[in-house]
PDB file of C-alpha atoms and ligand atoms in Angstrom:
ATOM      1  CA  MET A  13      91.834  33.126 161.117  1.00  0.00           C
ATOM      2  CA  LYS A  14      94.457  31.290 163.150  1.00  0.00           C
ATOM      3  CA  ALA A  15      93.220  29.399 166.213  1.00  0.00           C
ATOM      4  CA  ASP A  16      95.629  28.040 168.819  1.00  0.00           C
ATOM      5  CA  ILE A  17      94.204  25.522 171.265  1.00  0.00           C
ATOM      6  CA  VAL A  18      96.035  24.849 174.539  1.00  0.00           C
ATOM      7  CA  THR A  19      95.112  21.515 176.108  1.00  0.00           C
ATOM      8  CA  ILE A  20      96.353  18.465 178.009  1.00  0.00           C
ATOM      9  CA  PHE A  21      94.376  16.277 175.536  1.00  0.00           C
ATOM     10  CA  PRO A  22      95.676  17.309 172.084  1.00  0.00           C
ATOM     11  CA  ASP A  23      94.333  14.147 170.413  1.00  0.00           C
ATOM     12  CA  PHE A  24      90.803  15.150 171.371  1.00  0.00           C
ATOM     13  CA  PHE A  25      90.740  17.670 168.517  1.00  0.00           C
ATOM     14  CA  ARG A  26      91.490  15.093 165.804  1.00  0.00           C
ATOM     15  CA  GLY A  27      87.797  14.213 165.910  1.00  0.00           C
ATOM     16  CA  PRO A  28      85.269  17.030 166.104  1.00  0.00           C
ATOM     17  CA  LEU A  29      86.845  19.621 163.804  1.00  0.00           C
ATOM     18  CA  ASP A  30      87.630  17.174 160.988  1.00  0.00           C
ATOM     19  CA  TYR A  31      84.081  17.141 159.584  1.00  0.00           C
ATOM     20  CA  GLY A  32      81.704  19.306 157.602  1.00  0.00           C
ATOM     21  CA  ILE A  33      82.112  23.051 157.539  1.00  0.00           C
ATOM     22  CA  THR A  34      85.159  23.218 159.854  1.00  0.00           C
ATOM     23  CA  ARG A  35      87.008  20.672 157.733  1.00  0.00           C
ATOM     24  CA  ARG A  36      86.154  22.480 154.510  1.00  0.00           C
ATOM     25  CA  ALA A  37      87.100  25.857 155.986  1.00  0.00           C
ATOM     26  CA  ALA A  38      90.488  24.401 156.981  1.00  0.00           C
ATOM     27  CA  GLU A  39      90.966  22.948 153.482  1.00  0.00           C
ATOM     28  CA  LEU A  40      90.088  26.314 151.956  1.00  0.00           C
ATOM     29  CA  GLY A  41      92.656  27.962 154.237  1.00  0.00           C
ATOM     30  CA  LEU A  42      90.024  30.126 155.934  1.00  0.00           C
ATOM     31  CA  VAL A  43      91.033  28.798 159.340  1.00  0.00           C
ATOM     32  CA  LYS A  44      94.243  27.251 160.587  1.00  0.00           C
ATOM     33  CA  ILE A  45      94.007  25.331 163.840  1.00  0.00           C
ATOM     34  CA  GLU A  46      97.099  24.508 165.852  1.00  0.00           C
ATOM     35  CA  VAL A  47      96.821  22.325 168.942  1.00  0.00           C
ATOM     36  CA  HIS A  48      99.407  22.750 171.716  1.00  0.00           C
ATOM     37  CA  ASP A  49     100.080  19.982 174.231  1.00  0.00           C
ATOM     38  CA  LEU A  50     100.438  21.640 177.636  1.00  0.00           C
ATOM     39  CA  ARG A  51     102.682  18.821 178.866  1.00  0.00           C
ATOM     40  CA  GLU A  52     105.355  19.900 176.403  1.00  0.00           C
ATOM     41  CA  PHE A  53     105.722  23.060 178.462  1.00  0.00           C
ATOM     42  CA  THR A  54     106.509  21.288 181.723  1.00  0.00           C
ATOM     43  CA  HIS A  55     110.079  20.820 182.950  1.00  0.00           C
ATOM     44  CA  ASP A  56     109.852  17.902 185.404  1.00  0.00           C
ATOM     45  CA  ARG A  57     110.189  14.195 184.798  1.00  0.00           C
ATOM     46  CA  HIS A  58     106.488  13.556 185.415  1.00  0.00           C
ATOM     47  CA  ARG A  59     105.369  16.383 183.103  1.00  0.00           C
ATOM     48  CA  THR A  60     103.197  17.789 185.887  1.00  0.00           C
ATOM     49  CA  VAL A  61     100.472  20.207 184.765  1.00  0.00           C
ATOM     50  CA  ASP A  62      98.443  20.345 187.988  1.00  0.00           C
ATOM     51  CA  ASP A  63      98.934  20.899 191.712  1.00  0.00           C
ATOM     52  CA  ARG A  64      97.024  21.075 194.993  1.00  0.00           C
ATOM     53  CA  PRO A  65      94.969  24.181 195.758  1.00  0.00           C
ATOM     54  CA  PHE A  66      96.306  26.772 198.201  1.00  0.00           C
ATOM     55  CA  GLY A  67      93.879  27.053 201.112  1.00  0.00           C
ATOM     56  CA  GLY A  68      92.957  23.385 200.811  1.00  0.00           C
ATOM     57  CA  GLY A  69      89.946  21.715 199.274  1.00  0.00           C
ATOM     58  CA  GLU A  70      89.038  18.976 196.856  1.00  0.00           C
ATOM     59  CA  GLY A  71      90.747  18.260 193.565  1.00  0.00           C
ATOM     60  CA  MET A  72      93.646  19.672 191.632  1.00  0.00           C
ATOM     61  CA  VAL A  73      94.278  22.964 189.855  1.00  0.00           C
ATOM     62  CA  LEU A  74      96.063  23.564 186.525  1.00  0.00           C
ATOM     63  CA  LYS A  75      99.413  25.224 187.218  1.00  0.00           C
ATOM     64  CA  PRO A  76     100.011  28.644 185.670  1.00  0.00           C
ATOM     65  CA  GLU A  77     103.601  28.132 184.464  1.00  0.00           C
ATOM     66  CA  PRO A  78     103.062  25.683 181.552  1.00  0.00           C
ATOM     67  CA  ILE A  79     100.150  27.800 180.292  1.00  0.00           C
ATOM     68  CA  PHE A  80     102.153  31.060 180.396  1.00  0.00           C
ATOM     69  CA  ASP A  81     105.142  29.291 178.794  1.00  0.00           C
ATOM     70  CA  CYS A  82     102.965  27.819 176.040  1.00  0.00           C
ATOM     71  CA  LEU A  83     101.607  31.251 175.059  1.00  0.00           C
ATOM     72  CA  ASN A  84     104.935  33.064 175.295  1.00  0.00           C
ATOM     73  CA  PRO A  85     106.350  31.945 171.891  1.00  0.00           C
ATOM     74  CA  LEU A  86     103.061  32.552 170.047  1.00  0.00           C
ATOM     75  CA  GLY A  87     104.014  36.145 169.272  1.00  0.00           C
ATOM     76  CA  LEU A  88     100.800  37.714 170.516  1.00  0.00           C
ATOM     77  CA  THR A  89     100.222  41.425 170.910  1.00  0.00           C
ATOM     78  CA  ALA A  90     100.419  42.635 174.526  1.00  0.00           C
ATOM     79  CA  ARG A  91      97.284  41.954 176.561  1.00  0.00           C
ATOM     80  CA  GLU A  92      96.809  45.670 177.204  1.00  0.00           C
ATOM     81  CA  GLN A  93      96.483  46.345 173.480  1.00  0.00           C
ATOM     82  CA  ARG A  94      94.270  43.311 172.947  1.00  0.00           C
ATOM     83  CA  LEU A  95      91.926  44.590 175.640  1.00  0.00           C
ATOM     84  CA  ALA A  96      91.959  48.074 174.102  1.00  0.00           C
ATOM     85  CA  GLY A  97      90.764  46.473 170.855  1.00  0.00           C
ATOM     86  CA  THR A  98      93.780  47.617 168.819  1.00  0.00           C
ATOM     87  CA  ALA A  99      94.833  44.027 168.052  1.00  0.00           C
ATOM     88  CA  LYS A 100      92.583  41.590 166.215  1.00  0.00           C
ATOM     89  CA  GLU A 101      93.554  38.858 168.670  1.00  0.00           C
ATOM     90  CA  SER A 102      91.850  37.333 171.694  1.00  0.00           C
ATOM     91  CA  VAL A 103      93.072  34.963 174.387  1.00  0.00           C
ATOM     92  CA  ILE A 104      90.174  33.045 175.873  1.00  0.00           C
ATOM     93  CA  LEU A 105      89.993  30.785 178.898  1.00  0.00           C
ATOM     94  CA  LEU A 106      87.221  28.204 178.612  1.00  0.00           C
ATOM     95  CA  SER A 107      85.870  27.681 182.094  1.00  0.00           C
ATOM     96  CA  ALA A 108      82.626  26.977 183.911  1.00  0.00           C
ATOM     97  CA  GLN A 109      83.015  30.432 185.541  1.00  0.00           C
ATOM     98  CA  GLY A 110      83.058  32.270 182.201  1.00  0.00           C
ATOM     99  CA  GLU A 111      80.526  34.643 180.665  1.00  0.00           C
ATOM    100  CA  PRO A 112      78.030  32.918 178.382  1.00  0.00           C
ATOM    101  CA  PHE A 113      79.215  32.115 174.858  1.00  0.00           C
ATOM    102  CA  THR A 114      76.436  33.314 172.548  1.00  0.00           C
ATOM    103  CA  GLN A 115      75.984  33.906 168.820  1.00  0.00           C
ATOM    104  CA  GLN A 116      76.795  37.555 169.486  1.00  0.00           C
ATOM    105  CA  VAL A 117      80.155  36.598 171.034  1.00  0.00           C
ATOM    106  CA  ALA A 118      80.815  34.232 168.105  1.00  0.00           C
ATOM    107  CA  ALA A 119      80.240  37.150 165.703  1.00  0.00           C
ATOM    108  CA  GLN A 120      82.703  39.334 167.662  1.00  0.00           C
ATOM    109  CA  LEU A 121      85.342  36.594 167.560  1.00  0.00           C
ATOM    110  CA  ALA A 122      84.814  35.984 163.834  1.00  0.00           C
ATOM    111  CA  ARG A 123      86.084  39.523 163.134  1.00  0.00           C
ATOM    112  CA  LEU A 124      89.492  38.693 164.648  1.00  0.00           C
ATOM    113  CA  ASP A 125      92.597  37.244 162.961  1.00  0.00           C
ATOM    114  CA  ARG A 126      93.735  35.157 165.908  1.00  0.00           C
ATOM    115  CA  LEU A 127      92.138  33.198 168.739  1.00  0.00           C
ATOM    116  CA  VAL A 128      93.952  31.422 171.543  1.00  0.00           C
ATOM    117  CA  LEU A 129      91.706  29.000 173.411  1.00  0.00           C
ATOM    118  CA  ILE A 130      92.935  27.693 176.762  1.00  0.00           C
ATOM    119  CA  CYS A 131      91.116  24.570 177.940  1.00  0.00           C
ATOM    120  CA  GLY A 132      90.679  24.232 181.689  1.00  0.00           C
ATOM    121  CA  ARG A 133      90.707  20.812 183.399  1.00  0.00           C
ATOM    122  CA  TYR A 134      90.477  19.344 186.909  1.00  0.00           C
ATOM    123  CA  GLU A 135      88.773  21.520 189.529  1.00  0.00           C
ATOM    124  CA  GLY A 136      89.966  24.648 187.814  1.00  0.00           C
ATOM    125  CA  VAL A 137      92.802  26.803 186.509  1.00  0.00           C
ATOM    126  CA  ASP A 138      95.122  28.987 188.591  1.00  0.00           C
ATOM    127  CA  GLU A 139      93.303  32.334 188.650  1.00  0.00           C
ATOM    128  CA  ARG A 140      96.388  34.235 187.439  1.00  0.00           C
ATOM    129  CA  VAL A 141      95.648  32.835 183.978  1.00  0.00           C
ATOM    130  CA  ALA A 142      92.247  34.573 183.935  1.00  0.00           C
ATOM    131  CA  GLU A 143      93.617  37.720 185.583  1.00  0.00           C
ATOM    132  CA  PHE A 144      96.843  38.326 183.682  1.00  0.00           C
ATOM    133  CA  LEU A 145      96.965  36.108 180.579  1.00  0.00           C
ATOM    134  CA  ALA A 146      93.471  35.676 179.155  1.00  0.00           C
ATOM    135  CA  ASP A 147      91.364  38.557 177.826  1.00  0.00           C
ATOM    136  CA  ARG A 148      88.079  36.894 178.664  1.00  0.00           C
ATOM    137  CA  GLU A 149      86.633  33.761 180.234  1.00  0.00           C
ATOM    138  CA  LEU A 150      83.838  31.937 178.386  1.00  0.00           C
ATOM    139  CA  SER A 151      81.421  29.161 179.352  1.00  0.00           C
ATOM    140  CA  ILE A 152      79.249  27.340 176.802  1.00  0.00           C
ATOM    141  CA  GLY A 153      76.328  26.786 179.184  1.00  0.00           C
ATOM    142  CA  ASP A 154      75.028  25.987 182.627  1.00  0.00           C
ATOM    143  CA  TYR A 155      76.056  22.350 182.964  1.00  0.00           C
ATOM    144  CA  VAL A 156      79.181  20.687 184.296  1.00  0.00           C
ATOM    145  CA  LEU A 157      81.744  19.435 181.769  1.00  0.00           C
ATOM    146  CA  SER A 158      85.009  17.725 182.692  1.00  0.00           C
ATOM    147  CA  GLY A 159      87.104  20.390 180.995  1.00  0.00           C
ATOM    148  CA  GLY A 160      87.254  23.063 178.331  1.00  0.00           C
ATOM    149  CA  GLU A 161      88.044  20.848 175.326  1.00  0.00           C
ATOM    150  CA  LEU A 162      84.473  20.294 174.112  1.00  0.00           C
ATOM    151  CA  ALA A 163      83.793  23.985 174.750  1.00  0.00           C
ATOM    152  CA  ALA A 164      86.810  25.028 172.657  1.00  0.00           C
ATOM    153  CA  ALA A 165      85.594  22.817 169.798  1.00  0.00           C
ATOM    154  CA  VAL A 166      82.152  24.438 170.077  1.00  0.00           C
ATOM    155  CA  VAL A 167      83.672  27.931 169.909  1.00  0.00           C
ATOM    156  CA  VAL A 168      85.850  27.041 166.894  1.00  0.00           C
ATOM    157  CA  GLU A 169      82.876  25.571 165.016  1.00  0.00           C
ATOM    158  CA  ALA A 170      80.520  28.463 165.765  1.00  0.00           C
ATOM    159  CA  VAL A 171      83.149  31.063 164.789  1.00  0.00           C
ATOM    160  CA  THR A 172      84.380  29.222 161.680  1.00  0.00           C
ATOM    161  CA  ARG A 173      80.886  29.099 160.161  1.00  0.00           C
ATOM    162  CA  LEU A 174      80.813  32.899 160.315  1.00  0.00           C
ATOM    163  CA  LEU A 175      84.070  33.399 158.394  1.00  0.00           C
ATOM    164  CA  PRO A 176      83.459  34.804 154.899  1.00  0.00           C
ATOM    165  CA  GLY A 177      83.396  31.917 152.418  1.00  0.00           C
ATOM    166  CA  ALA A 178      82.962  29.170 155.024  1.00  0.00           C
ATOM    167  CA  LEU A 179      79.392  28.349 154.032  1.00  0.00           C
ATOM    168  CA  GLY A 180      78.486  27.473 150.472  1.00  0.00           C
ATOM    169  CA  ASN A 181      77.201  30.284 148.238  1.00  0.00           C
ATOM    170  CA  GLU A 182      73.595  29.272 148.741  1.00  0.00           C
ATOM    171  CA  ALA A 183      73.780  29.104 152.522  1.00  0.00           C
ATOM    172  CA  SER A 184      75.659  32.385 152.829  1.00  0.00           C
ATOM    173  CA  ALA A 185      73.115  34.131 150.616  1.00  0.00           C
ATOM    174  CA  ARG A 186      70.367  32.813 152.843  1.00  0.00           C
ATOM    175  CA  GLN A 187      72.177  34.042 155.931  1.00  0.00           C
ATOM    176  CA  GLU A 188      72.615  37.459 154.298  1.00  0.00           C
ATOM    177  CA  SER A 189      68.893  37.805 153.800  1.00  0.00           C
ATOM    178  CA  PHE A 190      68.384  36.914 157.467  1.00  0.00           C
ATOM    179  CA  THR A 191      70.911  39.464 158.660  1.00  0.00           C
ATOM    180  CA  ALA A 192      69.356  42.165 156.498  1.00  0.00           C
ATOM    181  CA  GLN A 193      66.025  41.587 158.207  1.00  0.00           C
ATOM    182  CA  SER A 194      67.551  41.807 161.669  1.00  0.00           C
ATOM    183  CA  GLY A 195      68.952  45.252 161.023  1.00  0.00           C
ATOM    184  CA  GLY A 196      72.397  44.528 159.614  1.00  0.00           C
ATOM    185  CA  GLU A 197      73.776  42.851 162.713  1.00  0.00           C
ATOM    186  CA  PHE A 198      73.542  39.125 163.284  1.00  0.00           C
ATOM    187  CA  ILE A 199      71.891  39.055 166.680  1.00  0.00           C
ATOM    188  CA  GLY A 200      70.008  36.578 168.775  1.00  0.00           C
ATOM    189  CA  ASN A 201      70.264  32.889 169.388  1.00  0.00           C
ATOM    190  CA  ALA A 202      72.008  30.509 166.998  1.00  0.00           C
ATOM    191  CA  SER A 203      69.040  28.171 167.013  1.00  0.00           C
ATOM    192  CA  THR A 204      66.619  30.918 166.149  1.00  0.00           C
ATOM    193  CA  CYS A 205      64.897  31.565 162.914  1.00  0.00           C
ATOM    194  CA  ALA A 206      67.474  34.335 162.490  1.00  0.00           C
ATOM    195  CA  SER A 207      65.133  36.837 160.875  1.00  0.00           C
ATOM    196  CA  SER A 208      62.965  37.115 163.963  1.00  0.00           C
ATOM    197  CA  GLY A 209      64.770  35.842 167.093  1.00  0.00           C
ATOM    198  CA  LEU A 210      62.296  32.951 167.330  1.00  0.00           C
ATOM    199  CA  LEU A 211      63.117  29.253 167.248  1.00  0.00           C
ATOM    200  CA  ASP A 212      62.843  27.789 163.777  1.00  0.00           C
ATOM    201  CA  TYR A 213      59.581  26.330 162.431  1.00  0.00           C
ATOM    202  CA  PRO A 214      59.339  22.536 161.831  1.00  0.00           C
ATOM    203  CA  HIS A 215      60.728  21.074 158.607  1.00  0.00           C
ATOM    204  CA  TYR A 216      59.498  18.063 156.620  1.00  0.00           C
ATOM    205  CA  THR A 217      60.702  16.170 153.558  1.00  0.00           C
ATOM    206  CA  ARG A 218      59.476  13.150 151.601  1.00  0.00           C
ATOM    207  CA  PRO A 219      57.640  10.853 151.982  1.00  0.00           C
ATOM    208  CA  ALA A 220      54.402  12.837 152.502  1.00  0.00           C
ATOM    209  CA  ASP A 221      53.162   9.950 154.660  1.00  0.00           C
ATOM    210  CA  PHE A 222      55.875   8.173 156.622  1.00  0.00           C
ATOM    211  CA  ARG A 223      54.486   5.033 158.323  1.00  0.00           C
ATOM    212  CA  GLY A 224      51.186   6.705 159.097  1.00  0.00           C
ATOM    213  CA  MET A 225      52.800   9.998 160.183  1.00  0.00           C
ATOM    214  CA  PRO A 226      51.621  12.556 157.628  1.00  0.00           C
ATOM    215  CA  VAL A 227      53.232  15.870 156.714  1.00  0.00           C
ATOM    216  CA  PRO A 228      50.911  18.775 157.611  1.00  0.00           C
ATOM    217  CA  GLU A 229      48.467  19.297 154.746  1.00  0.00           C
ATOM    218  CA  VAL A 230      49.149  23.024 154.476  1.00  0.00           C
ATOM    219  CA  LEU A 231      52.752  22.409 153.328  1.00  0.00           C
ATOM    220  CA  ILE A 232      51.640  20.163 150.480  1.00  0.00           C
ATOM    221  CA  ASN A 233      48.740  22.144 149.083  1.00  0.00           C
ATOM    222  CA  GLY A 234      51.105  25.015 148.349  1.00  0.00           C
ATOM    223  CA  ASN A 235      49.354  28.260 149.273  1.00  0.00           C
ATOM    224  CA  HIS A 236      52.439  30.337 150.067  1.00  0.00           C
ATOM    225  CA  GLN A 237      50.572  32.915 152.115  1.00  0.00           C
ATOM    226  CA  GLU A 238      49.102  30.091 154.252  1.00  0.00           C
ATOM    227  CA  ILE A 239      52.491  28.341 154.523  1.00  0.00           C
ATOM    228  CA  ARG A 240      54.153  31.542 155.781  1.00  0.00           C
ATOM    229  CA  ARG A 241      51.437  32.026 158.365  1.00  0.00           C
ATOM    230  CA  TRP A 242      51.566  28.360 159.484  1.00  0.00           C
ATOM    231  CA  ARG A 243      55.352  28.514 159.905  1.00  0.00           C
ATOM    232  CA  ARG A 244      55.140  31.727 161.917  1.00  0.00           C
ATOM    233  CA  GLU A 245      52.488  30.130 164.196  1.00  0.00           C
ATOM    234  CA  ARG A 246      54.567  26.983 164.752  1.00  0.00           C
ATOM    235  CA  ALA A 247      57.714  29.083 165.412  1.00  0.00           C
ATOM    236  CA  LEU A 248      55.837  31.155 167.991  1.00  0.00           C
ATOM    237  CA  GLU A 249      54.321  28.017 169.535  1.00  0.00           C
ATOM    238  CA  LYS A 250      57.662  26.194 169.816  1.00  0.00           C
ATOM    239  CA  THR A 251      59.411  29.263 171.211  1.00  0.00           C
ATOM    240  CA  LEU A 252      56.674  29.807 173.810  1.00  0.00           C
ATOM    241  CA  ARG A 253      57.004  26.176 174.917  1.00  0.00           C
ATOM    242  CA  ASN A 254      60.794  25.607 174.752  1.00  0.00           C
ATOM    243  CA  ARG A 255      62.295  29.094 175.147  1.00  0.00           C
ATOM    244  CA  PRO A 256      59.780  31.520 176.653  1.00  0.00           C
ATOM    245  CA  ASP A 257      62.751  33.749 177.612  1.00  0.00           C
ATOM    246  CA  LEU A 258      63.303  34.555 173.913  1.00  0.00           C
ATOM    247  CA  ILE A 259      59.801  35.950 173.380  1.00  0.00           C
ATOM    248  CA  GLU A 260      60.521  39.244 175.159  1.00  0.00           C
ATOM    249  CA  GLY A 261      63.409  39.998 172.778  1.00  0.00           C
ATOM    250  CA  VAL A 262      61.224  39.598 169.674  1.00  0.00           C
ATOM    251  CA  ALA A 263      59.464  42.358 167.756  1.00  0.00           C
ATOM    252  CA  LEU A 264      55.908  40.992 167.641  1.00  0.00           C
ATOM    253  CA  SER A 265      53.432  42.151 165.032  1.00  0.00           C
ATOM    254  CA  ASP A 266      49.758  42.559 165.985  1.00  0.00           C
ATOM    255  CA  GLU A 267      49.151  39.314 164.108  1.00  0.00           C
ATOM    256  CA  ASP A 268      51.877  37.595 166.215  1.00  0.00           C
ATOM    257  CA  LYS A 269      50.232  38.854 169.409  1.00  0.00           C
ATOM    258  CA  ARG A 270      46.873  37.442 168.305  1.00  0.00           C
ATOM    259  CA  ILE A 271      48.513  34.089 167.471  1.00  0.00           C
ATOM    260  CA  LEU A 272      50.313  33.947 170.841  1.00  0.00           C
ATOM    261  CA  GLU A 273      47.099  34.815 172.690  1.00  0.00           C
ATOM    262  CA  ARG A 274      45.322  31.980 170.870  1.00  0.00           C
ATOM    263  CA  ILE A 275      48.140  29.501 171.680  1.00  0.00           C
ATOM    264  CA  ARG A 276      48.162  30.533 175.355  1.00  0.00           C
ATOM    265  CA  ARG A 277      44.359  30.165 175.644  1.00  0.00           C
ATOM    266  CA  PHE A 278      44.508  26.781 173.884  1.00  0.00           C
ATOM    267  CA  ASN A 279      47.290  25.550 176.217  1.00  0.00           C
ATOM    268  CA  LEU A 280      45.266  26.582 179.287  1.00  0.00           C
ATOM    269  CA  SER A 281      42.139  24.819 178.028  1.00  0.00           C
ATOM    270  CA  SER A 282      43.894  21.479 177.396  1.00  0.00           C
TER     271      SER A 282
HETATM  272  C1  9D3 B  10      81.678  22.770 192.081  1.00  0.00           C
HETATM  273  C2  9D3 B  10      83.045  22.533 191.615  1.00  0.00           C
HETATM  274  N1  9D3 B  10      83.188  22.068 190.233  1.00  0.00           N
HETATM  275  C3  9D3 B  10      82.065  21.234 189.802  1.00  0.00           C
HETATM  276  C4  9D3 B  10      82.374  19.801 189.877  1.00  0.00           C
HETATM  277  C5  9D3 B  10      83.302  23.263 189.381  1.00  0.00           C
HETATM  278  C6  9D3 B  10      83.823  22.913 188.038  1.00  0.00           C
HETATM  279  C7  9D3 B  10      85.192  22.769 187.820  1.00  0.00           C
HETATM  280  C8  9D3 B  10      85.658  22.455 186.554  1.00  0.00           C
HETATM  281  C9  9D3 B  10      82.947  22.722 187.000  1.00  0.00           C
HETATM  282  C10 9D3 B  10      83.429  22.381 185.729  1.00  0.00           C
HETATM  283  C11 9D3 B  10      84.778  22.242 185.518  1.00  0.00           C
HETATM  284  C12 9D3 B  10      85.285  21.903 184.169  1.00  0.00           C
HETATM  285  N2  9D3 B  10      84.538  22.639 183.151  1.00  0.00           N
HETATM  286  C13 9D3 B  10      85.136  23.426 182.248  1.00  0.00           C
HETATM  287  O1  9D3 B  10      86.344  23.518 182.254  1.00  0.00           O
HETATM  288  C14 9D3 B  10      84.335  24.181 181.318  1.00  0.00           C
HETATM  289  C15 9D3 B  10      82.921  24.312 181.178  1.00  0.00           C
HETATM  290  C16 9D3 B  10      81.818  23.718 181.885  1.00  0.00           C
HETATM  291  O2  9D3 B  10      81.948  22.910 182.807  1.00  0.00           O
HETATM  292  N3  9D3 B  10      80.561  24.078 181.515  1.00  0.00           N
HETATM  293  C17 9D3 B  10      80.312  24.942 180.497  1.00  0.00           C
HETATM  294  N4  9D3 B  10      81.291  25.512 179.811  1.00  0.00           N
HETATM  295  C18 9D3 B  10      82.574  25.176 180.148  1.00  0.00           C
HETATM  296  S1  9D3 B  10      83.932  25.799 179.422  1.00  0.00           S
HETATM  297  C19 9D3 B  10      84.969  24.963 180.374  1.00  0.00           C
END
């Protein structure tokens, strides 16, 4: 996969993508990231990338011309064909007005050969970029960032992990067994215990007693049936507390329903 990032802060990307899985994937040649400095596509002495909004209002808007000129030499397939799905390429504008970036979107993007990520800045980006240049507009969540750079790094990391060979053998085998259980398609939230659409259960490692904080007994006394049940209970409990919205998308067994009922009653009584 080739990823082109269009930004006014090219140095930003020296940091976040140079570690862990994204670094290894780049070294293995699974992903090639090229960062484009938008200012190199300006023609005035001050290298102006922004301008005042038509109609008035606060702040500045990224001008369309440098962005269009930056993409022009990249040799992309026409937008019409990209939108028709006949090209394995996508041009994405990262903006607070975008559709939510989810694990499902990451999986779609991981099937492509080419991503172009345009990072917004200032109060916004001239709308002609979203309307005529980009194929889609993505947001990474409902909070205000100062621009699209962190969001682009998030997208690259989430997509890169899904490229074949990006995870070690062990991790990819584990992921395979998860995907098999969810019906062949990797669906649901990234932070979920992928087999079920729930948040993950709690993890512990040595020491068994850390400064008076013990590991739950059940995990040490090694009854695997009991451990499975305990983990399922804790996953249900944590999901109910932190992400109740996820519960409705989960296939609950009768046992799960009994556990949830017990947790709900317990929470009401305390
Ligand atoms: C109410 C006017 N602005 C808030 C101060 C709107 C606004 C403009 C520009 C909000 C954010 C930004 C810059 N943000 C991004 O470019 C951005 C973003 C985000 O803010 N949140 C989540 N995902 C993304 S992707 C790009």
